[in-house]
Amino acid sequence: QAGESSKPKGRKGKSSKKKAKTVVKEVDILSPPAMLNAYYICHNAPAFLELRGFPWPGSPKKKGKKGK
């Protein structure tokens, strides 16, 4: 009985997985962690506003990298 254990190694049968409910909470874009993130990402005020979803009219479109 040295190599045998009393507990089965694998589960047999149907496993019941509970679906986790995703709770969407309102995010404050002016909170200190968000402002610190924006400080390191954005270079100026228009870039900050565009990142937050407030583009100004007539803004130049960002040119992405073209794949070969």
PDB file of C-alpha atoms in Angstrom:
ATOM      1  CA  GLN A   1       0.000   0.000   0.000  1.00  0.00           C
ATOM      2  CA  ALA A   2       2.987   2.311  -0.267  1.00  0.00           C
ATOM      3  CA  GLY A   3       2.098   3.611  -3.754  1.00  0.00           C
ATOM      4  CA  GLU A   4      -1.678   3.768  -3.288  1.00  0.00           C
ATOM      5  CA  SER A   5      -3.677   6.562  -1.751  1.00  0.00           C
ATOM      6  CA  SER A   6      -7.167   6.412  -0.376  1.00  0.00           C
ATOM      7  CA  LYS A   7      -8.280   9.513  -2.304  1.00  0.00           C
ATOM      8  CA  PRO A   8      -9.048   9.271  -6.026  1.00  0.00           C
ATOM      9  CA  LYS A   9      -6.695  11.291  -8.204  1.00  0.00           C
ATOM     10  CA  GLY A  10      -9.222  12.498 -10.781  1.00  0.00           C
ATOM     11  CA  ARG A  11     -12.769  13.734 -10.450  1.00  0.00           C
ATOM     12  CA  LYS A  12     -15.467  11.719 -12.066  1.00  0.00           C
ATOM     13  CA  GLY A  13     -18.914  12.925 -12.909  1.00  0.00           C
ATOM     14  CA  LYS A  14     -20.300  16.302 -13.768  1.00  0.00           C
ATOM     15  CA  SER A  15     -18.676  19.296 -12.223  1.00  0.00           C
ATOM     16  CA  SER A  16     -20.940  22.164 -11.371  1.00  0.00           C
ATOM     17  CA  LYS A  17     -19.437  25.480 -12.330  1.00  0.00           C
ATOM     18  CA  LYS A  18     -21.162  28.538 -11.015  1.00  0.00           C
ATOM     19  CA  LYS A  19     -21.241  31.431 -13.416  1.00  0.00           C
ATOM     20  CA  ALA A  20     -19.789  34.543 -11.877  1.00  0.00           C
ATOM     21  CA  LYS A  21     -21.930  37.621 -12.280  1.00  0.00           C
ATOM     22  CA  THR A  22     -19.968  40.481 -13.743  1.00  0.00           C
ATOM     23  CA  VAL A  23     -20.666  43.649 -11.855  1.00  0.00           C
ATOM     24  CA  VAL A  24     -19.908  46.775 -13.829  1.00  0.00           C
ATOM     25  CA  LYS A  25     -19.123  49.616 -11.522  1.00  0.00           C
ATOM     26  CA  GLU A  26     -18.838  53.231 -12.561  1.00  0.00           C
ATOM     27  CA  VAL A  27     -15.217  54.281 -12.953  1.00  0.00           C
ATOM     28  CA  ASP A  28     -14.215  57.783 -11.922  1.00  0.00           C
ATOM     29  CA  ILE A  29     -11.918  59.111 -14.653  1.00  0.00           C
ATOM     30  CA  LEU A  30     -10.724  61.893 -12.362  1.00  0.00           C
ATOM     31  CA  SER A  31      -9.670  59.622  -9.495  1.00  0.00           C
ATOM     32  CA  PRO A  32      -6.023  59.803  -8.363  1.00  0.00           C
ATOM     33  CA  PRO A  33      -5.005  56.446  -9.934  1.00  0.00           C
ATOM     34  CA  ALA A  34      -6.647  57.426 -13.226  1.00  0.00           C
ATOM     35  CA  MET A  35      -4.942  60.822 -13.218  1.00  0.00           C
ATOM     36  CA  LEU A  36      -1.558  59.229 -12.507  1.00  0.00           C
ATOM     37  CA  ASN A  37      -2.117  56.854 -15.415  1.00  0.00           C
ATOM     38  CA  ALA A  38      -3.047  59.761 -17.695  1.00  0.00           C
ATOM     39  CA  TYR A  39       0.029  61.687 -16.551  1.00  0.00           C
ATOM     40  CA  TYR A  40       2.305  58.938 -17.845  1.00  0.00           C
ATOM     41  CA  ILE A  41       0.311  58.200 -21.021  1.00  0.00           C
ATOM     42  CA  CYS A  42      -0.794  61.590 -22.355  1.00  0.00           C
ATOM     43  CA  HIS A  43       1.514  64.333 -23.583  1.00  0.00           C
ATOM     44  CA  ASN A  44      -0.935  67.241 -23.585  1.00  0.00           C
ATOM     45  CA  ALA A  45      -4.521  68.199 -22.740  1.00  0.00           C
ATOM     46  CA  PRO A  46      -6.060  67.288 -26.135  1.00  0.00           C
ATOM     47  CA  ALA A  47      -4.423  63.848 -25.971  1.00  0.00           C
ATOM     48  CA  PHE A  48      -5.845  63.374 -22.477  1.00  0.00           C
ATOM     49  CA  LEU A  49      -9.362  64.327 -23.542  1.00  0.00           C
ATOM     50  CA  GLU A  50      -9.195  62.110 -26.622  1.00  0.00           C
ATOM     51  CA  LEU A  51      -8.017  59.184 -24.497  1.00  0.00           C
ATOM     52  CA  ARG A  52     -10.948  59.727 -22.134  1.00  0.00           C
ATOM     53  CA  GLY A  53     -13.401  59.688 -25.038  1.00  0.00           C
ATOM     54  CA  PHE A  54     -13.877  63.397 -25.680  1.00  0.00           C
ATOM     55  CA  PRO A  55     -12.285  64.159 -29.059  1.00  0.00           C
ATOM     56  CA  TRP A  56     -12.451  67.730 -30.282  1.00  0.00           C
ATOM     57  CA  PRO A  57     -13.790  68.559 -33.757  1.00  0.00           C
ATOM     58  CA  GLY A  58     -11.154  68.692 -36.461  1.00  0.00           C
ATOM     59  CA  SER A  59      -8.640  66.616 -34.532  1.00  0.00           C
ATOM     60  CA  PRO A  60      -6.019  64.864 -36.653  1.00  0.00           C
ATOM     61  CA  LYS A  61      -6.588  61.131 -36.871  1.00  0.00           C
ATOM     62  CA  LYS A  62      -3.931  58.931 -35.334  1.00  0.00           C
ATOM     63  CA  LYS A  63      -1.980  57.028 -37.961  1.00  0.00           C
ATOM     64  CA  GLY A  64      -1.432  53.401 -37.023  1.00  0.00           C
ATOM     65  CA  LYS A  65       1.401  51.133 -38.017  1.00  0.00           C
ATOM     66  CA  LYS A  66       0.926  49.559 -41.408  1.00  0.00           C
ATOM     67  CA  GLY A  67       1.592  45.849 -41.691  1.00  0.00           C
ATOM     68  CA  LYS A  68       3.701  44.525 -44.529  1.00  0.00           C
TER      69      LYS A  68
END
